[in-house]
């Protein structure tokens, strides 16, 4: 009880806030230093640091050359075993296929199925495949209580957050949690 009261005192609150700020700043500095060690010297130069939109249009070939070089260096990191998370890859031909597929629909926006009906169709079919793979029921089943549904995400954090939200919503609906 005394600790709770002490935390409310202005001096204590200020000291706790300052210590938390110092710890946070130290963590950020350490993380940035570690990440910057992975960059080559050229990437650390002012010429290769882009904090503002350029005043003139950049040379497309120059941008592609730079991105190709960065991609090669990053590939060396994860192929060399420095992966801290999942790296989804197949062979080089599969990478080329994915690049072409992504390129074909790079401007597509699933929020506009009236403009991109094949994106909507593909999303629905992928969701149906996953429902089937995990033996879920669809709204077409006879004993339907709403069945399974789904959506596609861009992956990573977005997928994790949406999965957590889905579980939270389901717990609220089924168990009142």
mmCIF file with all atom_site columns, C-alpha atoms in Angstrom:
data_model
loop_
_atom_site.group_PDB
_atom_site.id
_atom_site.type_symbol
_atom_site.label_atom_id
_atom_site.label_alt_id
_atom_site.label_comp_id
_atom_site.label_asym_id
_atom_site.label_entity_id
_atom_site.label_seq_id
_atom_site.pdbx_PDB_ins_code
_atom_site.Cartn_x
_atom_site.Cartn_y
_atom_site.Cartn_z
_atom_site.occupancy
_atom_site.B_iso_or_equiv
_atom_site.pdbx_formal_charge
_atom_site.auth_seq_id
_atom_site.auth_comp_id
_atom_site.auth_asym_id
_atom_site.auth_atom_id
_atom_site.pdbx_PDB_model_num
ATOM 1   C CA . UNK A 1 1   ? 0.000   0.000   0.000   1.00 0.00 ? 1   UNK A CA 1
ATOM 2   C CA . UNK A 1 2   ? 2.819   2.371   0.887   1.00 0.00 ? 2   UNK A CA 1
ATOM 3   C CA . UNK A 1 3   ? 4.543   1.736   -2.436  1.00 0.00 ? 3   UNK A CA 1
ATOM 4   C CA . UNK A 1 4   ? 1.369   2.597   -4.318  1.00 0.00 ? 4   UNK A CA 1
ATOM 5   C CA . UNK A 1 5   ? 1.107   5.907   -2.473  1.00 0.00 ? 5   UNK A CA 1
ATOM 6   C CA . UNK A 1 6   ? 4.820   6.627   -2.995  1.00 0.00 ? 6   UNK A CA 1
ATOM 7   C CA . UNK A 1 7   ? 4.411   6.174   -6.758  1.00 0.00 ? 7   UNK A CA 1
ATOM 8   C CA . UNK A 1 8   ? 1.806   8.945   -6.756  1.00 0.00 ? 8   UNK A CA 1
ATOM 9   C CA . UNK A 1 9   ? 4.129   11.539  -5.254  1.00 0.00 ? 9   UNK A CA 1
ATOM 10  C CA . UNK A 1 10  ? 5.376   14.035  -7.878  1.00 0.00 ? 10  UNK A CA 1
ATOM 11  C CA . UNK A 1 11  ? 9.054   13.489  -7.033  1.00 0.00 ? 11  UNK A CA 1
ATOM 12  C CA . UNK A 1 12  ? 8.731   9.683   -7.268  1.00 0.00 ? 12  UNK A CA 1
ATOM 13  C CA . UNK A 1 13  ? 6.666   9.841   -10.461 1.00 0.00 ? 13  UNK A CA 1
ATOM 14  C CA . UNK A 1 14  ? 9.276   12.106  -12.050 1.00 0.00 ? 14  UNK A CA 1
ATOM 15  C CA . UNK A 1 15  ? 12.148  9.834   -11.011 1.00 0.00 ? 15  UNK A CA 1
ATOM 16  C CA . UNK A 1 16  ? 10.399  6.696   -12.299 1.00 0.00 ? 16  UNK A CA 1
ATOM 17  C CA . UNK A 1 17  ? 9.565   8.454   -15.587 1.00 0.00 ? 17  UNK A CA 1
ATOM 18  C CA . UNK A 1 18  ? 13.180  9.624   -15.982 1.00 0.00 ? 18  UNK A CA 1
ATOM 19  C CA . UNK A 1 19  ? 14.586  6.159   -15.304 1.00 0.00 ? 19  UNK A CA 1
ATOM 20  C CA . UNK A 1 20  ? 12.160  4.557   -17.751 1.00 0.00 ? 20  UNK A CA 1
ATOM 21  C CA . UNK A 1 21  ? 13.063  7.173   -20.382 1.00 0.00 ? 21  UNK A CA 1
ATOM 22  C CA . UNK A 1 22  ? 16.786  6.483   -19.853 1.00 0.00 ? 22  UNK A CA 1
ATOM 23  C CA . UNK A 1 23  ? 16.278  2.722   -20.213 1.00 0.00 ? 23  UNK A CA 1
ATOM 24  C CA . UNK A 1 24  ? 14.144  3.165   -23.332 1.00 0.00 ? 24  UNK A CA 1
ATOM 25  C CA . UNK A 1 25  ? 16.683  5.514   -24.922 1.00 0.00 ? 25  UNK A CA 1
ATOM 26  C CA . UNK A 1 26  ? 19.521  3.091   -24.152 1.00 0.00 ? 26  UNK A CA 1
ATOM 27  C CA . UNK A 1 27  ? 17.583  0.216   -25.751 1.00 0.00 ? 27  UNK A CA 1
ATOM 28  C CA . UNK A 1 28  ? 16.932  2.287   -28.875 1.00 0.00 ? 28  UNK A CA 1
ATOM 29  C CA . UNK A 1 29  ? 20.603  3.329   -29.107 1.00 0.00 ? 29  UNK A CA 1
ATOM 30  C CA . UNK A 1 30  ? 21.768  -0.271  -28.702 1.00 0.00 ? 30  UNK A CA 1
ATOM 31  C CA . UNK A 1 31  ? 19.317  -1.579  -31.302 1.00 0.00 ? 31  UNK A CA 1
ATOM 32  C CA . UNK A 1 32  ? 20.227  1.148   -33.804 1.00 0.00 ? 32  UNK A CA 1
ATOM 33  C CA . UNK A 1 33  ? 23.937  0.522   -33.288 1.00 0.00 ? 33  UNK A CA 1
ATOM 34  C CA . UNK A 1 34  ? 23.471  -3.213  -33.808 1.00 0.00 ? 34  UNK A CA 1
ATOM 35  C CA . UNK A 1 35  ? 21.375  -2.703  -36.942 1.00 0.00 ? 35  UNK A CA 1
ATOM 36  C CA . UNK A 1 36  ? 23.747  -0.096  -38.358 1.00 0.00 ? 36  UNK A CA 1
ATOM 37  C CA . UNK A 1 37  ? 26.661  -2.522  -37.976 1.00 0.00 ? 37  UNK A CA 1
ATOM 38  C CA . UNK A 1 38  ? 24.965  -4.642  -40.644 1.00 0.00 ? 38  UNK A CA 1
ATOM 39  C CA . UNK A 1 39  ? 25.125  -1.800  -43.188 1.00 0.00 ? 39  UNK A CA 1
ATOM 40  C CA . UNK A 1 40  ? 28.153  -1.293  -45.392 1.00 0.00 ? 40  UNK A CA 1
ATOM 41  C CA . UNK A 1 41  ? 30.023  2.010   -45.199 1.00 0.00 ? 41  UNK A CA 1
ATOM 42  C CA . UNK A 1 42  ? 28.398  3.370   -48.384 1.00 0.00 ? 42  UNK A CA 1
ATOM 43  C CA . UNK A 1 43  ? 24.889  2.926   -46.936 1.00 0.00 ? 43  UNK A CA 1
ATOM 44  C CA . UNK A 1 44  ? 25.886  4.968   -43.887 1.00 0.00 ? 44  UNK A CA 1
ATOM 45  C CA . UNK A 1 45  ? 26.880  8.034   -45.919 1.00 0.00 ? 45  UNK A CA 1
ATOM 46  C CA . UNK A 1 46  ? 24.765  11.138  -46.123 1.00 0.00 ? 46  UNK A CA 1
ATOM 47  C CA . UNK A 1 47  ? 24.283  10.519  -49.852 1.00 0.00 ? 47  UNK A CA 1
ATOM 48  C CA . UNK A 1 48  ? 22.627  7.185   -49.064 1.00 0.00 ? 48  UNK A CA 1
ATOM 49  C CA . UNK A 1 49  ? 20.475  8.489   -46.208 1.00 0.00 ? 49  UNK A CA 1
ATOM 50  C CA . UNK A 1 50  ? 17.048  9.603   -47.413 1.00 0.00 ? 50  UNK A CA 1
ATOM 51  C CA . UNK A 1 51  ? 15.025  11.513  -44.857 1.00 0.00 ? 51  UNK A CA 1
ATOM 52  C CA . UNK A 1 52  ? 13.121  13.786  -47.237 1.00 0.00 ? 52  UNK A CA 1
ATOM 53  C CA . UNK A 1 53  ? 11.508  13.482  -50.642 1.00 0.00 ? 53  UNK A CA 1
ATOM 54  C CA . UNK A 1 54  ? 14.048  14.353  -53.337 1.00 0.00 ? 54  UNK A CA 1
ATOM 55  C CA . UNK A 1 55  ? 13.753  17.690  -55.154 1.00 0.00 ? 55  UNK A CA 1
ATOM 56  C CA . UNK A 1 56  ? 14.265  15.952  -58.491 1.00 0.00 ? 56  UNK A CA 1
ATOM 57  C CA . UNK A 1 57  ? 13.121  12.606  -59.790 1.00 0.00 ? 57  UNK A CA 1
ATOM 58  C CA . UNK A 1 58  ? 15.710  9.924   -59.157 1.00 0.00 ? 58  UNK A CA 1
ATOM 59  C CA . UNK A 1 59  ? 17.207  7.860   -61.942 1.00 0.00 ? 59  UNK A CA 1
ATOM 60  C CA . UNK A 1 60  ? 15.236  4.601   -62.160 1.00 0.00 ? 60  UNK A CA 1
ATOM 61  C CA . UNK A 1 61  ? 18.243  2.556   -63.200 1.00 0.00 ? 61  UNK A CA 1
ATOM 62  C CA . UNK A 1 62  ? 20.223  4.000   -60.308 1.00 0.00 ? 62  UNK A CA 1
ATOM 63  C CA . UNK A 1 63  ? 17.457  3.098   -57.861 1.00 0.00 ? 63  UNK A CA 1
ATOM 64  C CA . UNK A 1 64  ? 17.203  -0.438  -59.243 1.00 0.00 ? 64  UNK A CA 1
ATOM 65  C CA . UNK A 1 65  ? 20.980  -0.840  -59.090 1.00 0.00 ? 65  UNK A CA 1
ATOM 66  C CA . UNK A 1 66  ? 21.004  0.290   -55.471 1.00 0.00 ? 66  UNK A CA 1
ATOM 67  C CA . UNK A 1 67  ? 18.060  -1.935  -54.502 1.00 0.00 ? 67  UNK A CA 1
ATOM 68  C CA . UNK A 1 68  ? 19.645  -4.906  -56.287 1.00 0.00 ? 68  UNK A CA 1
ATOM 69  C CA . UNK A 1 69  ? 22.840  -4.385  -54.313 1.00 0.00 ? 69  UNK A CA 1
ATOM 70  C CA . UNK A 1 70  ? 20.971  -4.048  -51.027 1.00 0.00 ? 70  UNK A CA 1
ATOM 71  C CA . UNK A 1 71  ? 18.941  -7.176  -51.804 1.00 0.00 ? 71  UNK A CA 1
ATOM 72  C CA . UNK A 1 72  ? 22.137  -9.123  -52.549 1.00 0.00 ? 72  UNK A CA 1
ATOM 73  C CA . UNK A 1 73  ? 23.696  -8.030  -49.255 1.00 0.00 ? 73  UNK A CA 1
ATOM 74  C CA . UNK A 1 74  ? 20.571  -8.887  -47.260 1.00 0.00 ? 74  UNK A CA 1
ATOM 75  C CA . UNK A 1 75  ? 20.372  -12.263 -48.936 1.00 0.00 ? 75  UNK A CA 1
ATOM 76  C CA . UNK A 1 76  ? 23.948  -12.944 -47.835 1.00 0.00 ? 76  UNK A CA 1
ATOM 77  C CA . UNK A 1 77  ? 22.890  -12.230 -44.245 1.00 0.00 ? 77  UNK A CA 1
ATOM 78  C CA . UNK A 1 78  ? 19.950  -14.615 -44.121 1.00 0.00 ? 78  UNK A CA 1
ATOM 79  C CA . UNK A 1 79  ? 21.554  -17.283 -46.284 1.00 0.00 ? 79  UNK A CA 1
ATOM 80  C CA . UNK A 1 80  ? 24.566  -17.064 -43.972 1.00 0.00 ? 80  UNK A CA 1
ATOM 81  C CA . UNK A 1 81  ? 22.431  -17.995 -40.971 1.00 0.00 ? 81  UNK A CA 1
ATOM 82  C CA . UNK A 1 82  ? 21.764  -14.553 -39.469 1.00 0.00 ? 82  UNK A CA 1
ATOM 83  C CA . UNK A 1 83  ? 17.986  -14.969 -39.715 1.00 0.00 ? 83  UNK A CA 1
ATOM 84  C CA . UNK A 1 84  ? 16.234  -13.943 -36.508 1.00 0.00 ? 84  UNK A CA 1
ATOM 85  C CA . UNK A 1 85  ? 12.819  -14.945 -37.817 1.00 0.00 ? 85  UNK A CA 1
ATOM 86  C CA . UNK A 1 86  ? 11.221  -16.990 -40.531 1.00 0.00 ? 86  UNK A CA 1
ATOM 87  C CA . UNK A 1 87  ? 12.573  -16.625 -44.049 1.00 0.00 ? 87  UNK A CA 1
ATOM 88  C CA . UNK A 1 88  ? 10.201  -18.055 -46.619 1.00 0.00 ? 88  UNK A CA 1
ATOM 89  C CA . UNK A 1 89  ? 12.051  -19.098 -49.718 1.00 0.00 ? 89  UNK A CA 1
ATOM 90  C CA . UNK A 1 90  ? 12.310  -21.755 -52.320 1.00 0.00 ? 90  UNK A CA 1
ATOM 91  C CA . UNK A 1 91  ? 14.833  -21.976 -55.067 1.00 0.00 ? 91  UNK A CA 1
ATOM 92  C CA . UNK A 1 92  ? 15.797  -19.155 -57.425 1.00 0.00 ? 92  UNK A CA 1
ATOM 93  C CA . UNK A 1 93  ? 13.159  -20.114 -60.029 1.00 0.00 ? 93  UNK A CA 1
ATOM 94  C CA . UNK A 1 94  ? 10.477  -19.865 -57.352 1.00 0.00 ? 94  UNK A CA 1
ATOM 95  C CA . UNK A 1 95  ? 11.742  -16.387 -56.403 1.00 0.00 ? 95  UNK A CA 1
ATOM 96  C CA . UNK A 1 96  ? 11.494  -15.314 -60.032 1.00 0.00 ? 96  UNK A CA 1
ATOM 97  C CA . UNK A 1 97  ? 7.947   -16.683 -60.233 1.00 0.00 ? 97  UNK A CA 1
ATOM 98  C CA . UNK A 1 98  ? 6.928   -14.809 -57.070 1.00 0.00 ? 98  UNK A CA 1
ATOM 99  C CA . UNK A 1 99  ? 8.447   -11.581 -58.402 1.00 0.00 ? 99  UNK A CA 1
ATOM 100 C CA . UNK A 1 100 ? 6.455   -11.875 -61.621 1.00 0.00 ? 100 UNK A CA 1
ATOM 101 C CA . UNK A 1 101 ? 3.232   -12.722 -59.766 1.00 0.00 ? 101 UNK A CA 1
ATOM 102 C CA . UNK A 1 102 ? 3.660   -9.804  -57.355 1.00 0.00 ? 102 UNK A CA 1
ATOM 103 C CA . UNK A 1 103 ? 4.455   -7.490  -60.229 1.00 0.00 ? 103 UNK A CA 1
ATOM 104 C CA . UNK A 1 104 ? 1.274   -8.384  -62.088 1.00 0.00 ? 104 UNK A CA 1
ATOM 105 C CA . UNK A 1 105 ? -0.903  -7.241  -59.177 1.00 0.00 ? 105 UNK A CA 1
ATOM 106 C CA . UNK A 1 106 ? 1.307   -4.642  -57.490 1.00 0.00 ? 106 UNK A CA 1
ATOM 107 C CA . UNK A 1 107 ? -1.301  -1.888  -57.986 1.00 0.00 ? 107 UNK A CA 1
ATOM 108 C CA . UNK A 1 108 ? -4.285  -4.055  -57.040 1.00 0.00 ? 108 UNK A CA 1
ATOM 109 C CA . UNK A 1 109 ? -6.286  -3.000  -53.994 1.00 0.00 ? 109 UNK A CA 1
ATOM 110 C CA . UNK A 1 110 ? -8.570  -5.643  -52.459 1.00 0.00 ? 110 UNK A CA 1
ATOM 111 C CA . UNK A 1 111 ? -10.699 -2.864  -50.958 1.00 0.00 ? 111 UNK A CA 1
ATOM 112 C CA . UNK A 1 112 ? -12.045 -2.263  -54.465 1.00 0.00 ? 112 UNK A CA 1
ATOM 113 C CA . UNK A 1 113 ? -13.442 -5.595  -55.703 1.00 0.00 ? 113 UNK A CA 1
ATOM 114 C CA . UNK A 1 114 ? -15.331 -3.681  -58.402 1.00 0.00 ? 114 UNK A CA 1
ATOM 115 C CA . UNK A 1 115 ? -11.951 -2.808  -59.947 1.00 0.00 ? 115 UNK A CA 1
ATOM 116 C CA . UNK A 1 116 ? -10.032 -5.939  -58.937 1.00 0.00 ? 116 UNK A CA 1
ATOM 117 C CA . UNK A 1 117 ? -12.511 -8.858  -59.076 1.00 0.00 ? 117 UNK A CA 1
ATOM 118 C CA . UNK A 1 118 ? -9.769  -11.431 -59.631 1.00 0.00 ? 118 UNK A CA 1
ATOM 119 C CA . UNK A 1 119 ? -7.968  -10.357 -56.464 1.00 0.00 ? 119 UNK A CA 1
ATOM 120 C CA . UNK A 1 120 ? -11.228 -10.902 -54.550 1.00 0.00 ? 120 UNK A CA 1
ATOM 121 C CA . UNK A 1 121 ? -11.699 -14.268 -56.301 1.00 0.00 ? 121 UNK A CA 1
ATOM 122 C CA . UNK A 1 122 ? -8.149  -15.354 -55.456 1.00 0.00 ? 122 UNK A CA 1
ATOM 123 C CA . UNK A 1 123 ? -8.497  -14.284 -51.817 1.00 0.00 ? 123 UNK A CA 1
ATOM 124 C CA . UNK A 1 124 ? -11.741 -16.242 -51.483 1.00 0.00 ? 124 UNK A CA 1
ATOM 125 C CA . UNK A 1 125 ? -10.198 -19.339 -53.018 1.00 0.00 ? 125 UNK A CA 1
ATOM 126 C CA . UNK A 1 126 ? -7.108  -19.202 -50.796 1.00 0.00 ? 126 UNK A CA 1
ATOM 127 C CA . UNK A 1 127 ? -9.310  -18.805 -47.712 1.00 0.00 ? 127 UNK A CA 1
ATOM 128 C CA . UNK A 1 128 ? -11.449 -21.760 -48.875 1.00 0.00 ? 128 UNK A CA 1
ATOM 129 C CA . UNK A 1 129 ? -8.288  -23.862 -49.338 1.00 0.00 ? 129 UNK A CA 1
ATOM 130 C CA . UNK A 1 130 ? -7.187  -23.104 -45.774 1.00 0.00 ? 130 UNK A CA 1
ATOM 131 C CA . UNK A 1 131 ? -10.645 -23.864 -44.378 1.00 0.00 ? 131 UNK A CA 1
ATOM 132 C CA . UNK A 1 132 ? -10.546 -27.211 -46.187 1.00 0.00 ? 132 UNK A CA 1
ATOM 133 C CA . UNK A 1 133 ? -6.949  -27.882 -45.093 1.00 0.00 ? 133 UNK A CA 1
ATOM 134 C CA . UNK A 1 134 ? -7.877  -27.372 -41.440 1.00 0.00 ? 134 UNK A CA 1
ATOM 135 C CA . UNK A 1 135 ? -11.202 -29.230 -41.815 1.00 0.00 ? 135 UNK A CA 1
ATOM 136 C CA . UNK A 1 136 ? -13.314 -26.186 -41.076 1.00 0.00 ? 136 UNK A CA 1
ATOM 137 C CA . UNK A 1 137 ? -16.966 -25.777 -41.985 1.00 0.00 ? 137 UNK A CA 1
ATOM 138 C CA . UNK A 1 138 ? -18.028 -23.248 -44.552 1.00 0.00 ? 138 UNK A CA 1
ATOM 139 C CA . UNK A 1 139 ? -21.298 -21.396 -44.895 1.00 0.00 ? 139 UNK A CA 1
ATOM 140 C CA . UNK A 1 140 ? -22.201 -23.973 -47.585 1.00 0.00 ? 140 UNK A CA 1
ATOM 141 C CA . UNK A 1 141 ? -22.290 -26.849 -45.087 1.00 0.00 ? 141 UNK A CA 1
ATOM 142 C CA . UNK A 1 142 ? -25.714 -28.195 -44.091 1.00 0.00 ? 142 UNK A CA 1
ATOM 143 C CA . UNK A 1 143 ? -25.207 -27.925 -40.335 1.00 0.00 ? 143 UNK A CA 1
ATOM 144 C CA . UNK A 1 144 ? -23.986 -24.373 -40.650 1.00 0.00 ? 144 UNK A CA 1
ATOM 145 C CA . UNK A 1 145 ? -23.749 -22.131 -37.629 1.00 0.00 ? 145 UNK A CA 1
ATOM 146 C CA . UNK A 1 146 ? -21.937 -19.429 -39.545 1.00 0.00 ? 146 UNK A CA 1
ATOM 147 C CA . UNK A 1 147 ? -18.981 -21.575 -40.440 1.00 0.00 ? 147 UNK A CA 1
ATOM 148 C CA . UNK A 1 148 ? -15.405 -20.486 -40.927 1.00 0.00 ? 148 UNK A CA 1
ATOM 149 C CA . UNK A 1 149 ? -14.263 -17.423 -42.725 1.00 0.00 ? 149 UNK A CA 1
ATOM 150 C CA . UNK A 1 150 ? -10.995 -15.622 -43.268 1.00 0.00 ? 150 UNK A CA 1
ATOM 151 C CA . UNK A 1 151 ? -8.995  -12.940 -44.947 1.00 0.00 ? 151 UNK A CA 1
ATOM 152 C CA . UNK A 1 152 ? -5.515  -12.489 -46.367 1.00 0.00 ? 152 UNK A CA 1
ATOM 153 C CA . UNK A 1 153 ? -2.969  -10.174 -44.814 1.00 0.00 ? 153 UNK A CA 1
ATOM 154 C CA . UNK A 1 154 ? 0.427   -8.907  -45.868 1.00 0.00 ? 154 UNK A CA 1
ATOM 155 C CA . UNK A 1 155 ? 2.042   -11.129 -43.257 1.00 0.00 ? 155 UNK A CA 1
ATOM 156 C CA . UNK A 1 156 ? 4.209   -10.487 -40.236 1.00 0.00 ? 156 UNK A CA 1
ATOM 157 C CA . UNK A 1 157 ? 2.894   -8.276  -37.468 1.00 0.00 ? 157 UNK A CA 1
ATOM 158 C CA . UNK A 1 158 ? -0.396  -7.566  -39.234 1.00 0.00 ? 158 UNK A CA 1
ATOM 159 C CA . UNK A 1 159 ? -1.201  -11.285 -39.347 1.00 0.00 ? 159 UNK A CA 1
ATOM 160 C CA . UNK A 1 160 ? -0.315  -11.779 -35.690 1.00 0.00 ? 160 UNK A CA 1
ATOM 161 C CA . UNK A 1 161 ? -2.436  -8.824  -34.570 1.00 0.00 ? 161 UNK A CA 1
ATOM 162 C CA . UNK A 1 162 ? -5.422  -9.906  -36.639 1.00 0.00 ? 162 UNK A CA 1
ATOM 163 C CA . UNK A 1 163 ? -5.164  -13.475 -35.315 1.00 0.00 ? 163 UNK A CA 1
ATOM 164 C CA . UNK A 1 164 ? -5.138  -12.139 -31.751 1.00 0.00 ? 164 UNK A CA 1
ATOM 165 C CA . UNK A 1 165 ? -8.137  -9.938  -32.529 1.00 0.00 ? 165 UNK A CA 1
ATOM 166 C CA . UNK A 1 166 ? -10.021 -12.890 -34.028 1.00 0.00 ? 166 UNK A CA 1
ATOM 167 C CA . UNK A 1 167 ? -9.388  -15.004 -30.916 1.00 0.00 ? 167 UNK A CA 1
ATOM 168 C CA . UNK A 1 168 ? -10.398 -12.141 -28.633 1.00 0.00 ? 168 UNK A CA 1
ATOM 169 C CA . UNK A 1 169 ? -13.622 -11.572 -30.583 1.00 0.00 ? 169 UNK A CA 1
ATOM 170 C CA . UNK A 1 170 ? -14.415 -15.287 -30.613 1.00 0.00 ? 170 UNK A CA 1
ATOM 171 C CA . UNK A 1 171 ? -13.853 -15.557 -26.850 1.00 0.00 ? 171 UNK A CA 1
ATOM 172 C CA . UNK A 1 172 ? -16.124 -12.564 -26.321 1.00 0.00 ? 172 UNK A CA 1
ATOM 173 C CA . UNK A 1 173 ? -18.867 -14.051 -28.534 1.00 0.00 ? 173 UNK A CA 1
ATOM 174 C CA . UNK A 1 174 ? -18.696 -17.620 -27.217 1.00 0.00 ? 174 UNK A CA 1
ATOM 175 C CA . UNK A 1 175 ? -17.656 -17.182 -23.596 1.00 0.00 ? 175 UNK A CA 1
ATOM 176 C CA . UNK A 1 176 ? -18.432 -13.569 -22.759 1.00 0.00 ? 176 UNK A CA 1
ATOM 177 C CA . UNK A 1 177 ? -14.768 -12.883 -22.017 1.00 0.00 ? 177 UNK A CA 1
#
